[in-house]
Coordinates of C-alpha atoms in Angstrom, one line a residue:
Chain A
X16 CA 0.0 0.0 0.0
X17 CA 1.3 3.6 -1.0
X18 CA 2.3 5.5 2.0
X19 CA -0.1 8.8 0.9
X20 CA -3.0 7.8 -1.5
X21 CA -5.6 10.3 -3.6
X22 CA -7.9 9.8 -6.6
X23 CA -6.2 11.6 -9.0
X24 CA -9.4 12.9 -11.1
X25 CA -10.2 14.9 -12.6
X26 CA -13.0 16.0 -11.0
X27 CA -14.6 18.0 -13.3
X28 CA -17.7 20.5 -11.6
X29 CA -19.9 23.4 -12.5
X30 CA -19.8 26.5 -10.7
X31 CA -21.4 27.1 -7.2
X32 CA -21.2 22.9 -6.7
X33 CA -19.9 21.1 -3.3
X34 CA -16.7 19.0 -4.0
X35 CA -15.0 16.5 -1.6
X36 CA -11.6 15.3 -2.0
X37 CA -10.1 12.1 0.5
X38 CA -6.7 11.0 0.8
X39 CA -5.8 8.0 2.9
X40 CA -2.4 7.2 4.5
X41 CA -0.9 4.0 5.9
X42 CA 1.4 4.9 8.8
X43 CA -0.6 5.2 11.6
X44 CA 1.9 6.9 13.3
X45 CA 1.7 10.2 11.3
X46 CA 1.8 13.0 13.3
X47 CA 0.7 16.5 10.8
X48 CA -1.4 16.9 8.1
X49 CA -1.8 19.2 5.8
X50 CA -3.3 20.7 2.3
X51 CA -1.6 22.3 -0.4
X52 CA -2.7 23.7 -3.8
X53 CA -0.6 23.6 -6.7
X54 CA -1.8 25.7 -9.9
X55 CA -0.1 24.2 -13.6
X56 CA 3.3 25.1 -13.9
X57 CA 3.4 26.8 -10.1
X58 CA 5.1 25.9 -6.8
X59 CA 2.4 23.9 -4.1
X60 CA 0.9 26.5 -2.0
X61 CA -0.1 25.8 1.6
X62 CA -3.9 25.8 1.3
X63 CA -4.9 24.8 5.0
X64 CA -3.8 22.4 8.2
X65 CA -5.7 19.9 9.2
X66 CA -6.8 19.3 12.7
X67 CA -7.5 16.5 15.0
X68 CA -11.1 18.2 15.6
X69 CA -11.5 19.4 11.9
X70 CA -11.4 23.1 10.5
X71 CA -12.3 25.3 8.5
X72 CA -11.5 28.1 6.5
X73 CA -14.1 30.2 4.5
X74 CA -15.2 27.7 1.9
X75 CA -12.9 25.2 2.8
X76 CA -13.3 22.3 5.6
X77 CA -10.5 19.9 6.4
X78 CA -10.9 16.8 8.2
X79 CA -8.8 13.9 9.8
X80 CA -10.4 10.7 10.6
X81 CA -7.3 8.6 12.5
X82 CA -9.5 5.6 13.0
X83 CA -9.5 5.2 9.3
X84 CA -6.5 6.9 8.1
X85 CA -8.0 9.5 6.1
X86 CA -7.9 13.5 5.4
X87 CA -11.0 15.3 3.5
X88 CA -11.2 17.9 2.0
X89 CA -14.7 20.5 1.1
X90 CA -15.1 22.8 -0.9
X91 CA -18.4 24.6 -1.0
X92 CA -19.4 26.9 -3.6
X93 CA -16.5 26.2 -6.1
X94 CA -15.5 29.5 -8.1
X95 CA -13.3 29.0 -11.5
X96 CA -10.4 29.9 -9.9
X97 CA -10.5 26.9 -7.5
X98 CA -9.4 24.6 -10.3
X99 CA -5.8 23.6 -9.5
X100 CA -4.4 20.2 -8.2
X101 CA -5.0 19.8 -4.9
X102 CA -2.2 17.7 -2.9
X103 CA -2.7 16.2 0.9
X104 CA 0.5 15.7 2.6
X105 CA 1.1 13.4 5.6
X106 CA 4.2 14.0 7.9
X107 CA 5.4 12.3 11.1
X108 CA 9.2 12.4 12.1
X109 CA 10.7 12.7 8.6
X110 CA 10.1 14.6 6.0
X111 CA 6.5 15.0 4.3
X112 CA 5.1 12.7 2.2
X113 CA 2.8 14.2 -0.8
X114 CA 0.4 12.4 -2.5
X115 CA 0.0 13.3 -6.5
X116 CA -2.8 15.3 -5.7
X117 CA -6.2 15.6 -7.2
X118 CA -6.8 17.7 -10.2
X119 CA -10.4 19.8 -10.1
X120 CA -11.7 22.1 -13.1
X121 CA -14.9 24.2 -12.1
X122 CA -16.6 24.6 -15.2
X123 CA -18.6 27.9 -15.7
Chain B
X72 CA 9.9 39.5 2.0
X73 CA 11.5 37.1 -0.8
X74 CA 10.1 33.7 0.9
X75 CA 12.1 31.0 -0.9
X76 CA 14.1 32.0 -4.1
X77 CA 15.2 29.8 -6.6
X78 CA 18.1 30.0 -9.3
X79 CA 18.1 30.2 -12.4
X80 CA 14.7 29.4 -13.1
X81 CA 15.3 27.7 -16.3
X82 CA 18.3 26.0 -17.9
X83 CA 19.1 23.4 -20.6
X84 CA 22.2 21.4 -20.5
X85 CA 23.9 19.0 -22.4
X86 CA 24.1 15.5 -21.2
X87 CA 27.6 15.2 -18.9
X88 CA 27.3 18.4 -17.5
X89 CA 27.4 19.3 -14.6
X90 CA 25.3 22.9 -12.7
X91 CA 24.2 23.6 -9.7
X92 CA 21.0 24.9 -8.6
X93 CA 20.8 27.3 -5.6
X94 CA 18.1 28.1 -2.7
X95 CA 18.0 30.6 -0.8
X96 CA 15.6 31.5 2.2
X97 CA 15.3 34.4 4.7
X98 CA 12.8 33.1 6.8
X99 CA 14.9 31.5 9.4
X100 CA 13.6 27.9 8.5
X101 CA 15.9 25.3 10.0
X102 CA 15.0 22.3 7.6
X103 CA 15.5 23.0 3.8
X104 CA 14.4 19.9 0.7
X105 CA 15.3 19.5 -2.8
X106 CA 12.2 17.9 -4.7
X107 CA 11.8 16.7 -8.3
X108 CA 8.5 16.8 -9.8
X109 CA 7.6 14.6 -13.3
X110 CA 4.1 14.0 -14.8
X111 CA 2.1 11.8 -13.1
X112 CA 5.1 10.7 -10.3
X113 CA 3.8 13.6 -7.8
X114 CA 6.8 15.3 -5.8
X115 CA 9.5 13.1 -4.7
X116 CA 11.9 14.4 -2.3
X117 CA 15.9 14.1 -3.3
X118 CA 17.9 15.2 -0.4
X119 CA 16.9 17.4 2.2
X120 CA 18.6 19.2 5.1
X121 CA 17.6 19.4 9.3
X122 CA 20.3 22.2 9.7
X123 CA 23.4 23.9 9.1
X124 CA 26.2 21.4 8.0
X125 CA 24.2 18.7 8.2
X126 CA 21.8 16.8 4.8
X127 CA 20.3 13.6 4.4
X128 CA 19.0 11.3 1.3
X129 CA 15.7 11.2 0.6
X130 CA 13.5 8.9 -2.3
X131 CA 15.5 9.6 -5.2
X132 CA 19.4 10.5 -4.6
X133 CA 21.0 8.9 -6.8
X134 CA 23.1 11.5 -9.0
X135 CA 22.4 15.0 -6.9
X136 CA 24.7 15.8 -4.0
X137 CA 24.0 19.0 -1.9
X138 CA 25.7 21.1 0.7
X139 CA 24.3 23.2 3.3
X140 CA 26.9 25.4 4.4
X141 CA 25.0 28.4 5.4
X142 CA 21.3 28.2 7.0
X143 CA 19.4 30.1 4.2
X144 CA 21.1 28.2 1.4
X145 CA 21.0 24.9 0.3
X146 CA 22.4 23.9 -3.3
X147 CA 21.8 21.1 -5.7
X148 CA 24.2 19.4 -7.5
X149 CA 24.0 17.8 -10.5
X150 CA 27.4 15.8 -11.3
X151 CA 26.7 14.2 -14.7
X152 CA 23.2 15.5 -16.1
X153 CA 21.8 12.5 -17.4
X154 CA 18.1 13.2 -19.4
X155 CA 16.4 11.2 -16.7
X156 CA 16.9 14.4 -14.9
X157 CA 15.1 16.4 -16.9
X158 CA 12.3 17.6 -14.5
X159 CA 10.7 20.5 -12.1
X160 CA 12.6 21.0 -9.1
X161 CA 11.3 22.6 -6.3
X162 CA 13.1 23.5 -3.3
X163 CA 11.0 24.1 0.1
X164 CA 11.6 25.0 3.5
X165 CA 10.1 24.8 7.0
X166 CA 10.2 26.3 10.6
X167 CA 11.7 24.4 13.0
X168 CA 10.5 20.0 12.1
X169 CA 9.0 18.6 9.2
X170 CA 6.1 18.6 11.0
X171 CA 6.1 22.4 10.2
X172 CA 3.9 23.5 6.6
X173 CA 6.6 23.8 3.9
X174 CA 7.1 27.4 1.6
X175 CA 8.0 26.4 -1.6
X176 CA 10.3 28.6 -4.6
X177 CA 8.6 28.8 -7.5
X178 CA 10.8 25.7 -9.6
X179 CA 13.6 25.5 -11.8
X180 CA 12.7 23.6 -15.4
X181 CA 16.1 21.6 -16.2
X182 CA 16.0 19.6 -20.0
X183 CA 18.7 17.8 -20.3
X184 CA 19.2 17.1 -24.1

């Protein structure tokens, strides 16, 4: 089993829909969790950290289910300028471990 | 406030030749990595550093060496470019652990012909 798993897409949505991303990880030990967005041809951009109790950010909810091994992630309302590749990264004591992301296009 | 700053952000070289790519940071960050990004592989870590003096391999090593020498820089080495190298790197940094987020530069696109 990979260590960091996503579906890679791409999701393809209209405008104004709800989209939901999971990743799953296999070492249960991992300590951090995080979400990062990474626009064609551009350096992955920290979108949000995930938290034991979940979070949110505007549009954007982040979960972390440890029982399962898996991160979510929400997106309400999707604008055009949400489409990007969406990565979840898992971290314990070494370095992170990115999955190869999800791809989304919000269609107008 | 330059973040993470990459150099040069482009480059072609021959195969055999060697270059050097350079990162800089002035955030402080203890921990500095040297990733290579190809379609469909994801990122893929190559070496990455927990401090001044000090690096460490990651998933794909073989021929790149680094140095560390100073805290905000960390450069990448290419000793023989072969075109398997031909990729995105991105070079990161973080706070204090790698349980820190990571900043990012914005890439350097290296074909190697």
């Amino acid at each position: 089993r990979k260590e960091v798993e996503q579906d890679p897409g791409p999701f393809n949505v209209p405008e104004g829909a709800t989209v939901a991303f999971n990743c799953t990880y296999s070492n249960s030990a991992s300590q951090s969790f995080f979400w990062y967005r990474q626009d064609c041809r551009k350096e992955p951009k920290l979108l949000m950290s995930v938290y034991s109790s979940g979070n949110e950010d505007g549009r954007f909810t982040a979960q972390l289910n440890r029982a399962s091994q898996y991160i979510s992630l929400l997106i309400r309302d999707s604008k055009l300028s949400d489409s990007a590749t969406y990565l979840c990264v898992v971290t314990q004591t070494v370095p992170l471990v990115f999955g190869k992301g999800t791809r989304l296009s919000v269609i107008a | 406030n330059a973040g993470v700053t990459q150099t040069p952000k482009f480059r072609v070289l021959k195969t055999g030749q060697s270059m050097t790519l350079l990162c800089a940071q002035d955030m402080n960050h203890e921990y500095m990595y040297w990733y290579r990004q190809d379609p469909g592989m994801g990122l893929r870590l190559i070496h990455y550093s927990v401090g001044e003096g000090t690096t460490a391999k990651g998933e794909v090593p073989d021929g790149y060496n680094v140095s560390r020498l100073k805290k905000q820089n960390f450069l990448l080495g290419l000793e023989s470019a072969a075109p398997s190298q031909t990729s995105v790197y991105f070079c990161a940094s973080s706070y204090k652990n790698s349980n820190q987020p990571q900043h990012f530069g914005d890439g350097t696109r290296l074909s190697i012909l």
